[in-house]
N, CA, C and O atoms as a GROMACS GRO file, in nm:
protein
  528
    1MET      N    1   2.037  -5.249   1.360
    1MET     CA    2   2.139  -5.166   1.300
    1MET      C    3   2.076  -5.047   1.227
    1MET      O    4   2.124  -4.934   1.239
    2LYS      N    5   1.968  -5.072   1.151
    2LYS     CA    6   1.901  -4.966   1.077
    2LYS      C    7   1.845  -4.861   1.173
    2LYS      O    8   1.852  -4.742   1.144
    3THR      N    9   1.789  -4.903   1.285
    3THR     CA   10   1.734  -4.811   1.384
    3THR      C   11   1.844  -4.723   1.442
    3THR      O   12   1.823  -4.603   1.464
    4THR      N   13   1.961  -4.779   1.465
    4THR     CA   14   2.074  -4.703   1.518
    4THR      C   15   2.117  -4.595   1.420
    4THR      O   16   2.145  -4.482   1.460
    5ARG      N   17   2.121  -4.628   1.292
    5ARG     CA   18   2.158  -4.530   1.190
    5ARG      C   19   2.056  -4.416   1.184
    5ARG      O   20   2.092  -4.299   1.174
    6ILE      N   21   1.929  -4.452   1.189
    6ILE     CA   22   1.824  -4.350   1.184
    6ILE      C   23   1.833  -4.259   1.305
    6ILE      O   24   1.820  -4.137   1.291
    7MET      N   25   1.856  -4.314   1.423
    7MET     CA   26   1.868  -4.234   1.545
    7MET      C   27   1.991  -4.143   1.536
    7MET      O   28   1.985  -4.026   1.576
    8THR      N   29   2.102  -4.195   1.485
    8THR     CA   30   2.224  -4.115   1.471
    8THR      C   31   2.201  -3.999   1.375
    8THR      O   32   2.242  -3.887   1.403
    9LEU      N   33   2.136  -4.028   1.261
    9LEU     CA   34   2.106  -3.924   1.164
    9LEU      C   35   2.013  -3.817   1.224
    9LEU      O   36   2.035  -3.698   1.205
   10ALA      N   37   1.912  -3.860   1.296
   10ALA     CA   38   1.820  -3.766   1.360
   10ALA      C   39   1.893  -3.677   1.460
   10ALA      O   40   1.866  -3.558   1.467
   11MET      N   41   1.984  -3.734   1.537
   11MET     CA   42   2.059  -3.656   1.636
   11MET      C   43   2.152  -3.556   1.567
   11MET      O   44   2.167  -3.444   1.614
   12LEU      N   45   2.213  -3.595   1.456
   12LEU     CA   46   2.300  -3.503   1.382
   12LEU      C   47   2.220  -3.388   1.322
   12LEU      O   48   2.264  -3.273   1.326
   13LEU      N   49   2.102  -3.417   1.267
   13LEU     CA   50   2.018  -3.312   1.212
   13LEU      C   51   1.972  -3.216   1.321
   13LEU      O   52   1.971  -3.094   1.300
   14LEU      N   53   1.936  -3.268   1.435
   14LEU     CA   54   1.894  -3.184   1.547
   14LEU      C   55   2.009  -3.096   1.593
   14LEU      O   56   1.990  -2.977   1.618
   15ALA      N   57   2.128  -3.152   1.604
   15ALA     CA   58   2.246  -3.075   1.646
   15ALA      C   59   2.276  -2.963   1.547
   15ALA      O   60   2.308  -2.852   1.588
   16ASN      N   61   2.266  -2.992   1.416
   16ASN     CA   62   2.288  -2.889   1.314
   16ASN      C   63   2.185  -2.778   1.322
   16ASN      O   64   2.218  -2.660   1.310
   17THR      N   65   2.059  -2.814   1.342
   17THR     CA   66   1.952  -2.716   1.354
   17THR      C   67   1.975  -2.626   1.475
   17THR      O   68   1.959  -2.504   1.466
   18MET      N   69   2.014  -2.686   1.587
   18MET     CA   70   2.039  -2.608   1.708
   18MET      C   71   2.159  -2.515   1.688
   18MET      O   72   2.156  -2.401   1.733
   19ALA      N   73   2.263  -2.562   1.623
   19ALA     CA   74   2.381  -2.480   1.598
   19ALA      C   75   2.347  -2.363   1.507
   19ALA      O   76   2.395  -2.252   1.529
   20PHE      N   77   2.264  -2.386   1.404
   20PHE     CA   78   2.225  -2.280   1.312
   20PHE      C   79   2.143  -2.174   1.385
   20PHE      O   80   2.170  -2.055   1.370
   21SER      N   81   2.043  -2.216   1.462
   21SER     CA   82   1.960  -2.117   1.531
   21SER      C   83   2.038  -2.045   1.639
   21SER      O   84   2.010  -1.928   1.666
   22SER      N   85   2.135  -2.110   1.700
   22SER     CA   86   2.219  -2.045   1.800
   22SER      C   87   2.308  -1.941   1.733
   22SER      O   88   2.324  -1.831   1.786
   23ALA      N   89   2.365  -1.973   1.619
   23ALA     CA   90   2.450  -1.878   1.546
   23ALA      C   91   2.368  -1.756   1.503
   23ALA      O   92   2.416  -1.643   1.511
   24ARG      N   93   2.246  -1.779   1.458
   24ARG     CA   94   2.159  -1.670   1.417
   24ARG      C   95   2.125  -1.582   1.536
   24ARG      O   96   2.124  -1.460   1.524
   25ALA      N   97   2.096  -1.643   1.651
   25ALA     CA   98   2.059  -1.568   1.771
   25ALA      C   99   2.174  -1.483   1.822
   25ALA      O  100   2.151  -1.381   1.887
   26GLU      N  101   2.298  -1.524   1.794
   26GLU     CA  102   2.414  -1.452   1.844
   26GLU      C  103   2.456  -1.336   1.755
   26GLU      O  104   2.546  -1.260   1.792
   27GLN      N  105   2.394  -1.320   1.639
   27GLN     CA  106   2.430  -1.210   1.551
   27GLN      C  107   2.394  -1.078   1.620
   27GLN      O  108   2.283  -1.065   1.672
   28PRO      N  109   2.486  -0.981   1.620
   28PRO     CA  110   2.458  -0.856   1.689
   28PRO      C  111   2.343  -0.776   1.627
   28PRO      O  112   2.268  -0.710   1.698
   29LEU      N  113   2.331  -0.782   1.494
   29LEU     CA  114   2.225  -0.711   1.423
   29LEU      C  115   2.172  -0.806   1.317
   29LEU      O  116   2.246  -0.849   1.229
   30HIS      N  117   2.044  -0.838   1.325
   30HIS     CA  118   1.988  -0.935   1.232
   30HIS      C  119   1.861  -0.879   1.167
   30HIS      O  120   1.769  -0.838   1.237
   31ARG      N  121   1.859  -0.878   1.034
   31ARG     CA  122   1.742  -0.831   0.959
   31ARG      C  123   1.667  -0.951   0.902
   31ARG      O  124   1.727  -1.043   0.845
   32THR      N  125   1.537  -0.949   0.919
   32THR     CA  126   1.452  -1.053   0.862
   32THR      C  127   1.353  -0.987   0.766
   32THR      O  128   1.267  -0.910   0.810
   33ASP      N  129   1.365  -1.016   0.638
   33ASP     CA  130   1.272  -0.962   0.540
   33ASP      C  131   1.136  -1.029   0.558
   33ASP      O  132   1.127  -1.152   0.559
   34LEU      N  133   1.031  -0.948   0.571
   34LEU     CA  134   0.898  -1.002   0.595
   34LEU      C  135   0.805  -0.987   0.475
   34LEU      O  136   0.726  -1.077   0.445
   35LEU      N  137   0.814  -0.873   0.406
   35LEU     CA  138   0.717  -0.844   0.301
   35LEU      C  139   0.777  -0.747   0.200
   35LEU      O  140   0.850  -0.655   0.236
   36LYS      N  141   0.747  -0.770   0.075
   36LYS     CA  142   0.782  -0.675  -0.032
   36LYS      C  143   0.669  -0.683  -0.133
   36LYS      O  144   0.639  -0.790  -0.186
   37ASN      N  145   0.605  -0.567  -0.160
   37ASN     CA  146   0.488  -0.570  -0.247
   37ASN      C  147   0.471  -0.437  -0.320
   37ASN      O  148   0.500  -0.330  -0.265
   38ASP      N  149   0.424  -0.444  -0.444
   38ASP     CA  150   0.392  -0.322  -0.518
   38ASP      C  151   0.278  -0.250  -0.447
   38ASP      O  152   0.196  -0.312  -0.379
   39ILE      N  153   0.275  -0.117  -0.464
   39ILE     CA  154   0.165  -0.037  -0.411
   39ILE      C  155   0.106   0.046  -0.524
   39ILE      O  156   0.156   0.041  -0.637
   40ASP      N  157   0.001   0.122  -0.495
   40ASP     CA  158  -0.066   0.200  -0.599
   40ASP      C  159   0.012   0.322  -0.645
   40ASP      O  160  -0.025   0.384  -0.744
   41VAL      N  161   0.118   0.358  -0.575
   41VAL     CA  162   0.201   0.471  -0.616
   41VAL      C  163   0.300   0.420  -0.721
   41VAL      O  164   0.382   0.333  -0.692
   42ALA      N  165   0.291   0.474  -0.841
   42ALA     CA  166   0.375   0.427  -0.952
   42ALA      C  167   0.523   0.432  -0.915
   42ALA      O  168   0.572   0.532  -0.863
   43GLY      N  169   0.594   0.322  -0.944
   43GLY     CA  170   0.738   0.317  -0.922
   43GLY      C  171   0.780   0.298  -0.777
   43GLY      O  172   0.898   0.311  -0.746
   44HIS      N  173   0.686   0.267  -0.688
   44HIS     CA  174   0.718   0.248  -0.546
   44HIS      C  175   0.667   0.113  -0.497
   44HIS      O  176   0.580   0.051  -0.558
   45GLU      N  177   0.723   0.070  -0.386
   45GLU     CA  178   0.681  -0.055  -0.323
   45GLU      C  179   0.686  -0.041  -0.172
   45GLU      O  180   0.753   0.046  -0.118
   46ALA      N  181   0.614  -0.130  -0.105
   46ALA     CA  182   0.618  -0.138   0.040
   46ALA      C  183   0.709  -0.254   0.077
   46ALA      O  184   0.702  -0.362   0.018
   47VAL      N  185   0.795  -0.231   0.176
   47VAL     CA  186   0.887  -0.333   0.224
   47VAL      C  187   0.877  -0.333   0.376
   47VAL      O  188   0.876  -0.228   0.439
   48GLN      N  189   0.869  -0.452   0.434
   48GLN     CA  190   0.864  -0.462   0.580
   48GLN      C  191   0.973  -0.558   0.627
   48GLN      O  192   0.991  -0.666   0.572
   49VAL      N  193   1.045  -0.514   0.730
   49VAL     CA  194   1.161  -0.586   0.781
   49VAL      C  195   1.158  -0.584   0.933
   49VAL      O  196   1.124  -0.483   0.993
   50ARG      N  197   1.195  -0.696   0.994
   50ARG     CA  198   1.216  -0.700   1.139
   50ARG      C  199   1.367  -0.688   1.161
   50ARG      O  200   1.445  -0.758   1.096
   51VAL      N  201   1.407  -0.600   1.253
   51VAL     CA  202   1.548  -0.583   1.284
   51VAL      C  203   1.567  -0.612   1.432
   51VAL      O  204   1.505  -0.549   1.518
   52ASP      N  205   1.655  -0.708   1.462
   52ASP     CA  206   1.684  -0.747   1.600
   52ASP      C  207   1.824  -0.699   1.637
   52ASP      O  208   1.920  -0.723   1.563
   53PHE      N  209   1.834  -0.632   1.751
   53PHE     CA  210   1.959  -0.574   1.800
   53PHE      C  211   2.002  -0.644   1.928
   53PHE      O  212   1.922  -0.656   2.021
   54ALA      N  213   2.125  -0.689   1.936
   54ALA     CA  214   2.181  -0.736   2.062
   54ALA      C  215   2.206  -0.613   2.150
   54ALA      O  216   2.211  -0.502   2.098
   55PRO      N  217   2.221  -0.631   2.281
   55PRO     CA  218   2.245  -0.516   2.370
   55PRO      C  219   2.367  -0.434   2.324
   55PRO      O  220   2.472  -0.490   2.293
   56GLY      N  221   2.350  -0.302   2.322
   56GLY     CA  222   2.459  -0.211   2.289
   56GLY      C  223   2.491  -0.197   2.141
   56GLY      O  224   2.580  -0.120   2.106
   57VAL      N  225   2.422  -0.269   2.055
   57VAL     CA  226   2.454  -0.269   1.913
   57VAL      C  227   2.397  -0.146   1.843
   57VAL      O  228   2.285  -0.103   1.868
   58LEU      N  229   2.479  -0.091   1.754
   58LEU     CA  230   2.443   0.026   1.675
   58LEU      C  231   2.425  -0.013   1.529
   58LEU      O  232   2.510  -0.080   1.471
   59ALA      N  233   2.314   0.029   1.470
   59ALA     CA  234   2.298   0.021   1.324
   59ALA      C  235   2.357   0.150   1.272
   59ALA      O  236   2.300   0.257   1.294
   60PRO      N  237   2.471   0.144   1.203
   60PRO     CA  238   2.542   0.265   1.160
   60PRO      C  239   2.455   0.357   1.075
   60PRO      O  240   2.355   0.315   1.018
   61LYS      N  241   2.496   0.482   1.067
   61LYS     CA  242   2.422   0.585   0.995
   61LYS      C  243   2.400   0.543   0.849
   61LYS      O  244   2.492   0.501   0.780
   62HIS      N  245   2.274   0.555   0.807
   62HIS     CA  246   2.234   0.516   0.672
   62HIS      C  247   2.107   0.593   0.634
   62HIS      O  248   2.052   0.667   0.716
   63SER      N  249   2.062   0.575   0.512
   63SER     CA  250   1.935   0.635   0.468
   63SER      C  251   1.862   0.534   0.380
   63SER      O  252   1.912   0.425   0.352
   64HIS      N  253   1.741   0.574   0.338
   64HIS     CA  254   1.658   0.488   0.253
   64HIS      C  255   1.601   0.570   0.138
   64HIS      O  256   1.584   0.692   0.152
   65PRO      N  257   1.572   0.507   0.024
   65PRO     CA  258   1.517   0.578  -0.092
   65PRO      C  259   1.366   0.597  -0.080
   65PRO      O  260   1.292   0.578  -0.177
   66GLY      N  261   1.321   0.633   0.038
   66GLY     CA  262   1.179   0.653   0.066
   66GLY      C  263   1.159   0.666   0.215
   66GLY      O  264   1.256   0.672   0.291
   67GLU      N  265   1.035   0.671   0.258
   67GLU     CA  266   1.003   0.689   0.399
   67GLU      C  267   1.013   0.558   0.478
   67GLU      O  268   0.991   0.449   0.424
   68GLU      N  269   1.047   0.572   0.606
   68GLU     CA  270   1.050   0.457   0.698
   68GLU      C  271   0.960   0.487   0.816
   68GLU      O  272   0.959   0.598   0.870
   69LEU      N  273   0.884   0.387   0.856
   69LEU     CA  274   0.806   0.393   0.979
   69LEU      C  275   0.864   0.286   1.069
   69LEU      O  276   0.851   0.166   1.040
   70ALA      N  277   0.929   0.326   1.177
   70ALA     CA  278   0.993   0.233   1.269
   70ALA      C  279   0.904   0.215   1.391
   70ALA      O  280   0.863   0.313   1.453
   71TYR      N  281   0.874   0.091   1.425
   71TYR     CA  282   0.790   0.057   1.541
   71TYR      C  283   0.871  -0.036   1.631
   71TYR      O  284   0.913  -0.143   1.588
   72VAL      N  285   0.893   0.005   1.755
   72VAL     CA  286   0.972  -0.076   1.847
   72VAL      C  287   0.884  -0.188   1.904
   72VAL      O  288   0.783  -0.164   1.970
   73LEU      N  289   0.926  -0.310   1.876
   73LEU     CA  290   0.854  -0.428   1.922
   73LEU      C  291   0.897  -0.468   2.064
   73LEU      O  292   0.816  -0.516   2.144
   74LYS      N  293   1.026  -0.448   2.093
   74LYS     CA  294   1.082  -0.498   2.218
   74LYS      C  295   1.205  -0.415   2.254
   74LYS      O  296   1.282  -0.378   2.165
   75GLY      N  297   1.223  -0.386   2.382
   75GLY     CA  298   1.344  -0.319   2.427
   75GLY      C  299   1.339  -0.168   2.415
   75GLY      O  300   1.232  -0.108   2.408
   76THR      N  301   1.459  -0.107   2.411
   76THR     CA  302   1.473   0.037   2.406
   76THR      C  303   1.575   0.073   2.298
   76THR      O  304   1.690   0.028   2.302
   77LEU      N  305   1.533   0.154   2.204
   77LEU     CA  306   1.619   0.195   2.093
   77LEU      C  307   1.631   0.347   2.091
   77LEU      O  308   1.533   0.419   2.110
   78GLU      N  309   1.754   0.394   2.067
   78GLU     CA  310   1.778   0.537   2.050
   78GLU      C  311   1.804   0.563   1.903
   78GLU      O  312   1.893   0.504   1.842
   79TYR      N  313   1.724   0.654   1.846
   79TYR     CA  314   1.738   0.691   1.706
   79TYR      C  315   1.802   0.829   1.698
   79TYR      O  316   1.766   0.920   1.772
   80GLN      N  317   1.897   0.843   1.606
   80GLN     CA  318   1.961   0.971   1.582
   80GLN      C  319   1.938   1.007   1.435
   80GLN      O  320   2.000   0.948   1.346
   81LEU      N  321   1.850   1.102   1.410
   81LEU     CA  322   1.825   1.150   1.275
   81LEU      C  323   1.910   1.274   1.251
   81LEU      O  324   1.919   1.361   1.337
   82GLU      N  325   1.973   1.280   1.136
   82GLU     CA  326   2.061   1.391   1.102
   82GLU      C  327   1.991   1.525   1.124
   82GLU      O  328   1.881   1.549   1.075
   83GLY      N  329   2.060   1.613   1.200
   83GLY     CA  330   2.007   1.747   1.224
   83GLY      C  331   1.903   1.755   1.335
   83GLY      O  332   1.845   1.861   1.356
   84ARG      N  333   1.880   1.646   1.406
   84ARG     CA  334   1.780   1.645   1.514
   84ARG      C  335   1.841   1.587   1.641
   84ARG      O  336   1.939   1.512   1.634
   85PRO      N  337   1.785   1.621   1.756
   85PRO     CA  338   1.834   1.557   1.880
   85PRO      C  339   1.793   1.410   1.882
   85PRO      O  340   1.695   1.372   1.818
   86PRO      N  341   1.868   1.326   1.954
   86PRO     CA  342   1.832   1.183   1.961
   86PRO      C  343   1.695   1.165   2.027
   86PRO      O  344   1.653   1.245   2.110
   87VAL      N  345   1.628   1.058   1.988
   87VAL     CA  346   1.500   1.023   2.049
   87VAL      C  347   1.507   0.878   2.092
   87VAL      O  348   1.553   0.792   2.017
   88THR      N  349   1.461   0.851   2.214
   88THR     CA  350   1.463   0.715   2.268
   88THR      C  351   1.320   0.661   2.272
   88THR      O  352   1.230   0.724   2.325
   89LEU      N  353   1.303   0.542   2.214
   89LEU     CA  354   1.172   0.479   2.208
   89LEU      C  355   1.175   0.343   2.277
   89LEU      O  356   1.276   0.274   2.275
   90THR      N  357   1.063   0.307   2.337
   90THR     CA  358   1.048   0.176   2.399
   90THR      C  359   0.937   0.101   2.327
   90THR      O  360   0.868   0.156   2.241
   91ALA      N  361   0.920  -0.025   2.363
   91ALA     CA  362   0.820  -0.110   2.298
   91ALA      C  363   0.684  -0.040   2.290
   91ALA      O  364   0.634   0.015   2.387
   92GLY      N  365   0.628  -0.043   2.169
   92GLY     CA  366   0.497   0.017   2.146
   92GLY      C  367   0.504   0.158   2.090
   92GLY      O  368   0.400   0.215   2.054
   93GLN      N  369   0.622   0.216   2.081
   93GLN     CA  370   0.636   0.351   2.027
   93GLN      C  371   0.689   0.345   1.885
   93GLN      O  372   0.754   0.248   1.845
   94SER      N  373   0.661   0.451   1.807
   94SER     CA  374   0.704   0.452   1.668
   94SER      C  375   0.761   0.587   1.628
   94SER      O  376   0.747   0.687   1.699
   95LEU      N  377   0.827   0.587   1.512
   95LEU     CA  378   0.897   0.704   1.463
   95LEU      C  379   0.887   0.709   1.311
   95LEU      O  380   0.899   0.606   1.244
   96PHE      N  381   0.866   0.828   1.256
   96PHE     CA  382   0.865   0.849   1.112
   96PHE      C  383   1.001   0.903   1.071
   96PHE      O  384   1.049   1.000   1.129
   97ILE      N  385   1.063   0.841   0.971
   97ILE     CA  386   1.192   0.886   0.920
   97ILE      C  387   1.173   0.924   0.774
   97ILE      O  388   1.144   0.839   0.690
   98PRO      N  389   1.191   1.054   0.743
   98PRO     CA  390   1.168   1.100   0.605
   98PRO      C  391   1.267   1.040   0.505
   98PRO      O  392   1.375   0.996   0.542
   99SER      N  393   1.228   1.040   0.381
   99SER     CA  394   1.309   0.988   0.272
   99SER      C  395   1.444   1.058   0.266
   99SER      O  396   1.453   1.180   0.272
  100GLY      N  397   1.550   0.976   0.253
  100GLY     CA  398   1.684   1.029   0.234
  100GLY      C  399   1.752   1.084   0.359
  100GLY      O  400   1.869   1.123   0.351
  101VAL      N  401   1.684   1.089   0.473
  101VAL     CA  402   1.745   1.142   0.596
  101VAL      C  403   1.836   1.036   0.658
  101VAL      O  404   1.793   0.926   0.690
  102ALA      N  405   1.964   1.074   0.673
  102ALA     CA  406   2.060   0.981   0.735
  102ALA      C  407   2.024   0.965   0.883
  102ALA      O  408   1.991   1.062   0.952
  103HIS      N  409   2.032   0.841   0.930
  103HIS     CA  410   1.996   0.813   1.070
  103HIS      C  411   2.067   0.686   1.117
  103HIS      O  412   2.118   0.608   1.037
  104SER      N  413   2.069   0.669   1.248
  104SER     CA  414   2.123   0.547   1.308
  104SER      C  415   2.027   0.506   1.419
  104SER      O  416   1.943   0.584   1.464
  105ALA      N  417   2.043   0.381   1.463
  105ALA     CA  418   1.962   0.330   1.573
  105ALA      C  419   2.053   0.246   1.661
  105ALA      O  420   2.136   0.169   1.612
  106LYS      N  421   2.037   0.261   1.793
  106LYS     CA  422   2.121   0.186   1.887
  106LYS      C  423   2.035   0.128   1.997
  106LYS      O  424   1.945   0.193   2.050
  107ASN      N  425   2.065   0.003   2.032
  107ASN     CA  426   1.998  -0.061   2.144
  107ASN      C  427   2.063  -0.007   2.272
  107ASN      O  428   2.178  -0.040   2.302
  108VAL      N  429   1.990   0.074   2.346
  108VAL     CA  430   2.042   0.134   2.469
  108VAL      C  431   1.985   0.068   2.593
  108VAL      O  432   2.008   0.114   2.705
  109GLY      N  433   1.910  -0.040   2.574
  109GLY     CA  434   1.852  -0.112   2.686
  109GLY      C  435   1.945  -0.224   2.733
  109GLY      O  436   2.051  -0.245   2.675
  110GLY      N  437   1.903  -0.294   2.837
  110GLY     CA  438   1.984  -0.401   2.893
  110GLY      C  439   1.971  -0.535   2.824
  110GLY      O  440   2.056  -0.622   2.842
  111GLY      N  441   1.867  -0.554   2.744
  111GLY     CA  442   1.845  -0.682   2.675
  111GLY      C  443   1.835  -0.661   2.525
  111GLY      O  444   1.872  -0.556   2.473
  112LYS      N  445   1.785  -0.763   2.458
  112LYS     CA  446   1.766  -0.754   2.313
  112LYS      C  447   1.658  -0.649   2.283
  112LYS      O  448   1.570  -0.624   2.365
  113ALA      N  449   1.667  -0.591   2.164
  113ALA     CA  450   1.565  -0.497   2.116
  113ALA      C  451   1.530  -0.535   1.974
  113ALA      O  452   1.612  -0.589   1.900
  114SER      N  453   1.406  -0.506   1.936
  114SER     CA  454   1.359  -0.537   1.801
  114SER      C  455   1.271  -0.426   1.750
  114SER      O  456   1.196  -0.364   1.826
  115GLU      N  457   1.281  -0.401   1.620
  115GLU     CA  458   1.191  -0.305   1.557
  115GLU      C  459   1.128  -0.367   1.434
  115GLU      O  460   1.184  -0.457   1.371
  116LEU      N  461   1.011  -0.318   1.402
  116LEU     CA  462   0.944  -0.350   1.277
  116LEU      C  463   0.957  -0.227   1.190
  116LEU      O  464   0.901  -0.122   1.223
  117ALA      N  465   1.032  -0.237   1.080
  117ALA     CA  466   1.054  -0.124   0.991
  117ALA      C  467   0.970  -0.143   0.866
  117ALA      O  468   0.979  -0.246   0.798
  118THR      N  469   0.887  -0.044   0.837
  118THR     CA  470   0.804  -0.046   0.717
  118THR      C  471   0.850   0.069   0.629
  118THR      O  472   0.857   0.184   0.673
  119TYR      N  473   0.881   0.038   0.504
  119TYR     CA  474   0.933   0.136   0.410
  119TYR      C  475   0.838   0.152   0.292
  119TYR      O  476   0.780   0.055   0.244
  120ILE      N  477   0.824   0.275   0.247
  120ILE     CA  478   0.759   0.303   0.119
  120ILE      C  479   0.871   0.364   0.036
  120ILE      O  480   0.909   0.480   0.054
  121VAL      N  481   0.924   0.284  -0.056
  121VAL     CA  482   1.048   0.321  -0.126
  121VAL      C  483   1.034   0.307  -0.278
  121VAL      O  484   0.941   0.245  -0.329
  122LYS      N  485   1.132   0.366  -0.348
  122LYS     CA  486   1.138   0.353  -0.492
  122LYS      C  487   1.166   0.207  -0.527
  122LYS      O  488   1.259   0.146  -0.476
  123LYS      N  489   1.085   0.153  -0.614
  123LYS     CA  490   1.096   0.012  -0.652
  123LYS      C  491   1.231  -0.017  -0.717
  123LYS      O  492   1.276   0.055  -0.807
  124GLY      N  493   1.294  -0.122  -0.670
  124GLY     CA  494   1.420  -0.167  -0.726
  124GLY      C  495   1.543  -0.094  -0.674
  124GLY      O  496   1.655  -0.134  -0.705
  125ALA      N  497   1.524   0.012  -0.594
  125ALA     CA  498   1.639   0.085  -0.541
  125ALA      C  499   1.699   0.007  -0.423
  125ALA      O  500   1.631  -0.074  -0.361
  126THR      N  501   1.827   0.032  -0.394
  126THR     CA  502   1.892  -0.030  -0.279
  126THR      C  503   1.824   0.022  -0.153
  126THR      O  504   1.813   0.143  -0.133
  127LEU      N  505   1.777  -0.070  -0.068
  127LEU     CA  506   1.697  -0.033   0.050
  127LEU      C  507   1.778   0.043   0.154
  127LEU      O  508   1.731   0.143   0.208
  128VAL      N  509   1.898  -0.002   0.183
  128VAL     CA  510   1.981   0.060   0.286
  128VAL      C  511   2.104   0.121   0.219
  128VAL      O  512   2.184   0.050   0.157
  129VAL      N  513   2.119   0.253   0.232
  129VAL     CA  514   2.230   0.324   0.172
  129VAL      C  515   2.320   0.376   0.283
  129VAL      O  516   2.281   0.468   0.355
  130PRO      N  517   2.441   0.320   0.299
  130PRO     CA  518   2.531   0.367   0.406
  130PRO      C  519   2.563   0.516   0.388
  130PRO      O  520   2.583   0.563   0.276
  131ALA      N  521   2.566   0.590   0.500
  131ALA     CA  522   2.600   0.732   0.496
  131ALA      C  523   2.750   0.748   0.480
  131ALA      O  524   2.828   0.665   0.525
  132LYS      N  525   2.788   0.856   0.416
  132LYS     CA  526   2.931   0.881   0.393
  132LYS      C  527   2.988   0.970   0.498
  132LYS      O  528   3.107   1.002   0.494
   0.00000   0.00000   0.00000
């Protein structure tokens, strides 16, 4: 009887884990915080985030309180920086986004896309500021 209970509990835990990871995988836009650390520039910090895009998903126009270095890990992303023509990047390519410049990013490829975003921003400021 005790073995049956343990097996049932193990199966329920496995089912919950699978449901959680499946729900996370189905999110159209998912940000994973990787690193946040002080730097030698007074009042600033480095922040690193992985952003995963489902096919066709757009990260709406926004800005940051500092510079962003976007590196495409997987797929094809189109970036639109305010006042500039769109630029399309594929895995292995990167883009510099100046402080305060409103921009958007869209997965224009057929599968999932991912970027590694590294920010040098004002410490304690809101990282993502939606554009008006």
